[in-house]
mmCIF file with all atom_site columns, C-alpha atoms in Angstrom:
data_model
loop_
_atom_site.group_PDB
_atom_site.id
_atom_site.type_symbol
_atom_site.label_atom_id
_atom_site.label_alt_id
_atom_site.label_comp_id
_atom_site.label_asym_id
_atom_site.label_entity_id
_atom_site.label_seq_id
_atom_site.pdbx_PDB_ins_code
_atom_site.Cartn_x
_atom_site.Cartn_y
_atom_site.Cartn_z
_atom_site.occupancy
_atom_site.B_iso_or_equiv
_atom_site.pdbx_formal_charge
_atom_site.auth_seq_id
_atom_site.auth_comp_id
_atom_site.auth_asym_id
_atom_site.auth_atom_id
_atom_site.pdbx_PDB_model_num
ATOM 1   C CA . VAL A 1 1   ? -91.508 -10.946 80.817  1.00 0.00 ? 1   VAL A CA 1
ATOM 2   C CA . GLU A 1 2   ? -94.981 -10.300 79.459  1.00 0.00 ? 2   GLU A CA 1
ATOM 3   C CA . ALA A 1 3   ? -93.610 -9.106  76.124  1.00 0.00 ? 3   ALA A CA 1
ATOM 4   C CA . ALA A 1 4   ? -91.468 -12.229 75.794  1.00 0.00 ? 4   ALA A CA 1
ATOM 5   C CA . ARG A 1 5   ? -94.477 -14.415 76.530  1.00 0.00 ? 5   ARG A CA 1
ATOM 6   C CA . ALA A 1 6   ? -96.495 -12.522 73.923  1.00 0.00 ? 6   ALA A CA 1
ATOM 7   C CA . ARG A 1 7   ? -93.776 -13.197 71.335  1.00 0.00 ? 7   ARG A CA 1
ATOM 8   C CA . GLY A 1 8   ? -93.920 -16.917 72.104  1.00 0.00 ? 8   GLY A CA 1
ATOM 9   C CA . VAL A 1 9   ? -90.564 -17.347 73.821  1.00 0.00 ? 9   VAL A CA 1
ATOM 10  C CA . PRO A 1 10  ? -90.406 -20.657 75.743  1.00 0.00 ? 10  PRO A CA 1
ATOM 11  C CA . GLU A 1 11  ? -91.184 -20.337 79.446  1.00 0.00 ? 11  GLU A CA 1
ATOM 12  C CA . PRO A 1 12  ? -87.906 -21.856 80.788  1.00 0.00 ? 12  PRO A CA 1
ATOM 13  C CA . PHE A 1 13  ? -85.904 -19.348 78.733  1.00 0.00 ? 13  PHE A CA 1
ATOM 14  C CA . ILE A 1 14  ? -87.990 -16.467 80.072  1.00 0.00 ? 14  ILE A CA 1
ATOM 15  C CA . VAL A 1 15  ? -87.526 -17.607 83.659  1.00 0.00 ? 15  VAL A CA 1
ATOM 16  C CA . LEU A 1 16  ? -83.762 -18.072 83.349  1.00 0.00 ? 16  LEU A CA 1
ATOM 17  C CA . ARG A 1 17  ? -83.126 -14.966 81.268  1.00 0.00 ? 17  ARG A CA 1
ATOM 18  C CA . TYR A 1 18  ? -85.351 -12.369 82.915  1.00 0.00 ? 18  TYR A CA 1
ATOM 19  C CA . ALA A 1 19  ? -87.025 -13.463 86.133  1.00 0.00 ? 19  ALA A CA 1
ATOM 20  C CA . PHE A 1 20  ? -84.149 -15.417 87.683  1.00 0.00 ? 20  PHE A CA 1
ATOM 21  C CA . ARG A 1 21  ? -81.626 -12.586 87.345  1.00 0.00 ? 21  ARG A CA 1
ATOM 22  C CA . ASN A 1 22  ? -83.965 -10.096 89.002  1.00 0.00 ? 22  ASN A CA 1
ATOM 23  C CA . ALA A 1 23  ? -84.817 -12.522 91.794  1.00 0.00 ? 23  ALA A CA 1
ATOM 24  C CA . LEU A 1 24  ? -81.163 -13.366 92.411  1.00 0.00 ? 24  LEU A CA 1
ATOM 25  C CA . ILE A 1 25  ? -80.094 -9.868  93.522  1.00 0.00 ? 25  ILE A CA 1
ATOM 26  C CA . PRO A 1 26  ? -81.732 -9.834  96.991  1.00 0.00 ? 26  PRO A CA 1
ATOM 27  C CA . ILE A 1 27  ? -80.759 -13.463 97.562  1.00 0.00 ? 27  ILE A CA 1
ATOM 28  C CA . VAL A 1 28  ? -77.077 -12.732 96.917  1.00 0.00 ? 28  VAL A CA 1
ATOM 29  C CA . THR A 1 29  ? -77.244 -9.665  99.151  1.00 0.00 ? 29  THR A CA 1
ATOM 30  C CA . ILE A 1 30  ? -78.838 -11.510 102.066 1.00 0.00 ? 30  ILE A CA 1
ATOM 31  C CA . LEU A 1 31  ? -76.501 -14.511 101.771 1.00 0.00 ? 31  LEU A CA 1
ATOM 32  C CA . GLY A 1 32  ? -73.460 -12.259 101.702 1.00 0.00 ? 32  GLY A CA 1
ATOM 33  C CA . LEU A 1 33  ? -74.570 -10.323 104.754 1.00 0.00 ? 33  LEU A CA 1
ATOM 34  C CA . GLN A 1 34  ? -75.330 -13.576 106.564 1.00 0.00 ? 34  GLN A CA 1
ATOM 35  C CA . PHE A 1 35  ? -71.789 -14.678 105.751 1.00 0.00 ? 35  PHE A CA 1
ATOM 36  C CA . ALA A 1 36  ? -70.513 -11.473 107.358 1.00 0.00 ? 36  ALA A CA 1
ATOM 37  C CA . ILE A 1 37  ? -72.673 -12.076 110.439 1.00 0.00 ? 37  ILE A CA 1
ATOM 38  C CA . LEU A 1 38  ? -71.148 -15.552 110.644 1.00 0.00 ? 38  LEU A CA 1
ATOM 39  C CA . PHE A 1 39  ? -67.858 -13.944 111.682 1.00 0.00 ? 39  PHE A CA 1
ATOM 40  C CA . ALA A 1 40  ? -69.564 -12.120 114.529 1.00 0.00 ? 40  ALA A CA 1
ATOM 41  C CA . GLY A 1 41  ? -71.140 -15.381 115.695 1.00 0.00 ? 41  GLY A CA 1
ATOM 42  C CA . ALA A 1 42  ? -67.719 -17.014 115.740 1.00 0.00 ? 42  ALA A CA 1
ATOM 43  C CA . VAL A 1 43  ? -66.944 -15.170 118.981 1.00 0.00 ? 43  VAL A CA 1
ATOM 44  C CA . LEU A 1 44  ? -69.674 -17.058 120.837 1.00 0.00 ? 44  LEU A CA 1
ATOM 45  C CA . THR A 1 45  ? -68.833 -20.375 119.173 1.00 0.00 ? 45  THR A CA 1
ATOM 46  C CA . GLU A 1 46  ? -65.146 -20.105 120.011 1.00 0.00 ? 46  GLU A CA 1
ATOM 47  C CA . LYS A 1 47  ? -65.867 -19.266 123.629 1.00 0.00 ? 47  LYS A CA 1
ATOM 48  C CA . THR A 1 48  ? -68.420 -22.075 123.990 1.00 0.00 ? 48  THR A CA 1
ATOM 49  C CA . PHE A 1 49  ? -66.189 -24.811 122.544 1.00 0.00 ? 49  PHE A CA 1
ATOM 50  C CA . SER A 1 50  ? -62.884 -23.384 123.869 1.00 0.00 ? 50  SER A CA 1
ATOM 51  C CA . TRP A 1 51  ? -61.444 -22.998 120.388 1.00 0.00 ? 51  TRP A CA 1
ATOM 52  C CA . ASP A 1 52  ? -58.594 -20.575 119.895 1.00 0.00 ? 52  ASP A CA 1
ATOM 53  C CA . GLY A 1 53  ? -59.330 -17.897 117.346 1.00 0.00 ? 53  GLY A CA 1
ATOM 54  C CA . MET A 1 54  ? -60.009 -14.220 116.886 1.00 0.00 ? 54  MET A CA 1
ATOM 55  C CA . GLY A 1 55  ? -63.166 -14.371 118.984 1.00 0.00 ? 55  GLY A CA 1
ATOM 56  C CA . THR A 1 56  ? -61.332 -15.870 121.928 1.00 0.00 ? 56  THR A CA 1
ATOM 57  C CA . LEU A 1 57  ? -58.545 -13.336 121.431 1.00 0.00 ? 57  LEU A CA 1
ATOM 58  C CA . LEU A 1 58  ? -61.083 -10.511 121.498 1.00 0.00 ? 58  LEU A CA 1
ATOM 59  C CA . LEU A 1 59  ? -62.793 -11.768 124.656 1.00 0.00 ? 59  LEU A CA 1
ATOM 60  C CA . ASN A 1 60  ? -59.483 -12.382 126.452 1.00 0.00 ? 60  ASN A CA 1
ATOM 61  C CA . SER A 1 61  ? -58.283 -8.908  125.554 1.00 0.00 ? 61  SER A CA 1
ATOM 62  C CA . ILE A 1 62  ? -61.549 -7.441  126.865 1.00 0.00 ? 62  ILE A CA 1
ATOM 63  C CA . ASP A 1 63  ? -61.067 -9.337  130.131 1.00 0.00 ? 63  ASP A CA 1
ATOM 64  C CA . SER A 1 64  ? -57.485 -8.082  130.503 1.00 0.00 ? 64  SER A CA 1
ATOM 65  C CA . ARG A 1 65  ? -58.349 -4.550  129.265 1.00 0.00 ? 65  ARG A CA 1
ATOM 66  C CA . ASP A 1 66  ? -55.806 -4.682  126.451 1.00 0.00 ? 66  ASP A CA 1
ATOM 67  C CA . TYR A 1 67  ? -57.227 -1.779  124.461 1.00 0.00 ? 67  TYR A CA 1
ATOM 68  C CA . ALA A 1 68  ? -54.739 -1.993  121.601 1.00 0.00 ? 68  ALA A CA 1
ATOM 69  C CA . MET A 1 69  ? -55.652 -5.628  120.960 1.00 0.00 ? 69  MET A CA 1
ATOM 70  C CA . ILE A 1 70  ? -59.371 -4.834  121.188 1.00 0.00 ? 70  ILE A CA 1
ATOM 71  C CA . GLN A 1 71  ? -58.969 -2.094  118.595 1.00 0.00 ? 71  GLN A CA 1
ATOM 72  C CA . GLY A 1 72  ? -56.929 -4.366  116.349 1.00 0.00 ? 72  GLY A CA 1
ATOM 73  C CA . THR A 1 73  ? -59.412 -7.223  116.361 1.00 0.00 ? 73  THR A CA 1
ATOM 74  C CA . VAL A 1 74  ? -62.366 -4.875  115.848 1.00 0.00 ? 74  VAL A CA 1
ATOM 75  C CA . VAL A 1 75  ? -60.576 -3.290  112.877 1.00 0.00 ? 75  VAL A CA 1
ATOM 76  C CA . VAL A 1 76  ? -59.902 -6.734  111.383 1.00 0.00 ? 76  VAL A CA 1
ATOM 77  C CA . TYR A 1 77  ? -63.556 -7.728  111.815 1.00 0.00 ? 77  TYR A CA 1
ATOM 78  C CA . ALA A 1 78  ? -64.670 -4.438  110.246 1.00 0.00 ? 78  ALA A CA 1
ATOM 79  C CA . PHE A 1 79  ? -62.243 -4.919  107.349 1.00 0.00 ? 79  PHE A CA 1
ATOM 80  C CA . ILE A 1 80  ? -63.604 -8.412  106.680 1.00 0.00 ? 80  ILE A CA 1
ATOM 81  C CA . ILE A 1 81  ? -67.184 -7.115  106.675 1.00 0.00 ? 81  ILE A CA 1
ATOM 82  C CA . VAL A 1 82  ? -66.295 -4.256  104.318 1.00 0.00 ? 82  VAL A CA 1
ATOM 83  C CA . ILE A 1 83  ? -64.535 -6.639  101.910 1.00 0.00 ? 83  ILE A CA 1
ATOM 84  C CA . ILE A 1 84  ? -67.552 -8.957  101.925 1.00 0.00 ? 84  ILE A CA 1
ATOM 85  C CA . SER A 1 85  ? -69.848 -5.993  101.219 1.00 0.00 ? 85  SER A CA 1
ATOM 86  C CA . VAL A 1 86  ? -67.693 -4.890  98.279  1.00 0.00 ? 86  VAL A CA 1
ATOM 87  C CA . ILE A 1 87  ? -67.724 -8.423  96.877  1.00 0.00 ? 87  ILE A CA 1
ATOM 88  C CA . ILE A 1 88  ? -71.526 -8.480  97.192  1.00 0.00 ? 88  ILE A CA 1
ATOM 89  C CA . ASP A 1 89  ? -71.767 -5.184  95.315  1.00 0.00 ? 89  ASP A CA 1
ATOM 90  C CA . VAL A 1 90  ? -69.522 -6.462  92.520  1.00 0.00 ? 90  VAL A CA 1
ATOM 91  C CA . ILE A 1 91  ? -71.567 -9.652  92.191  1.00 0.00 ? 91  ILE A CA 1
ATOM 92  C CA . ASN A 1 92  ? -74.779 -7.610  92.076  1.00 0.00 ? 92  ASN A CA 1
ATOM 93  C CA . GLY A 1 93  ? -73.226 -5.506  89.304  1.00 0.00 ? 93  GLY A CA 1
ATOM 94  C CA . LEU A 1 94  ? -72.408 -8.660  87.342  1.00 0.00 ? 94  LEU A CA 1
ATOM 95  C CA . ILE A 1 95  ? -75.895 -10.069 87.786  1.00 0.00 ? 95  ILE A CA 1
ATOM 96  C CA . ASP A 1 96  ? -77.756 -6.888  86.865  1.00 0.00 ? 96  ASP A CA 1
ATOM 97  C CA . PRO A 1 97  ? -76.014 -4.532  84.429  1.00 0.00 ? 97  PRO A CA 1
ATOM 98  C CA . ARG A 1 98  ? -78.329 -1.695  85.498  1.00 0.00 ? 98  ARG A CA 1
ATOM 99  C CA . VAL A 1 99  ? -76.478 -1.536  88.817  1.00 0.00 ? 99  VAL A CA 1
ATOM 100 C CA . ARG A 1 100 ? -73.521 0.803   88.345  1.00 0.00 ? 100 ARG A CA 1
ATOM 101 C CA . TYR A 1 101 ? -71.375 2.552   90.910  1.00 0.00 ? 101 TYR A CA 1
#
């Protein structure tokens, strides 16, 4: 950034080209993880408003001790979180070419 300023590159170009891309990486990571946490919060929301969904299914299966259903819903939740994490990593790789896996 300092070298670009020394060469006389306009400030908006410097911000968009260099600073914005570096600042965007933690923002994308946090937003993606918050999106994953949103699924975990759906359990409480579904129970509070009596909506039928995976959260209600999980809580009902816990109440009735249906262990196969508990395992199934937990695996689905884990799969969703893993997919979201992979998408976040791919987006971070597109934003910053230095990130390689």
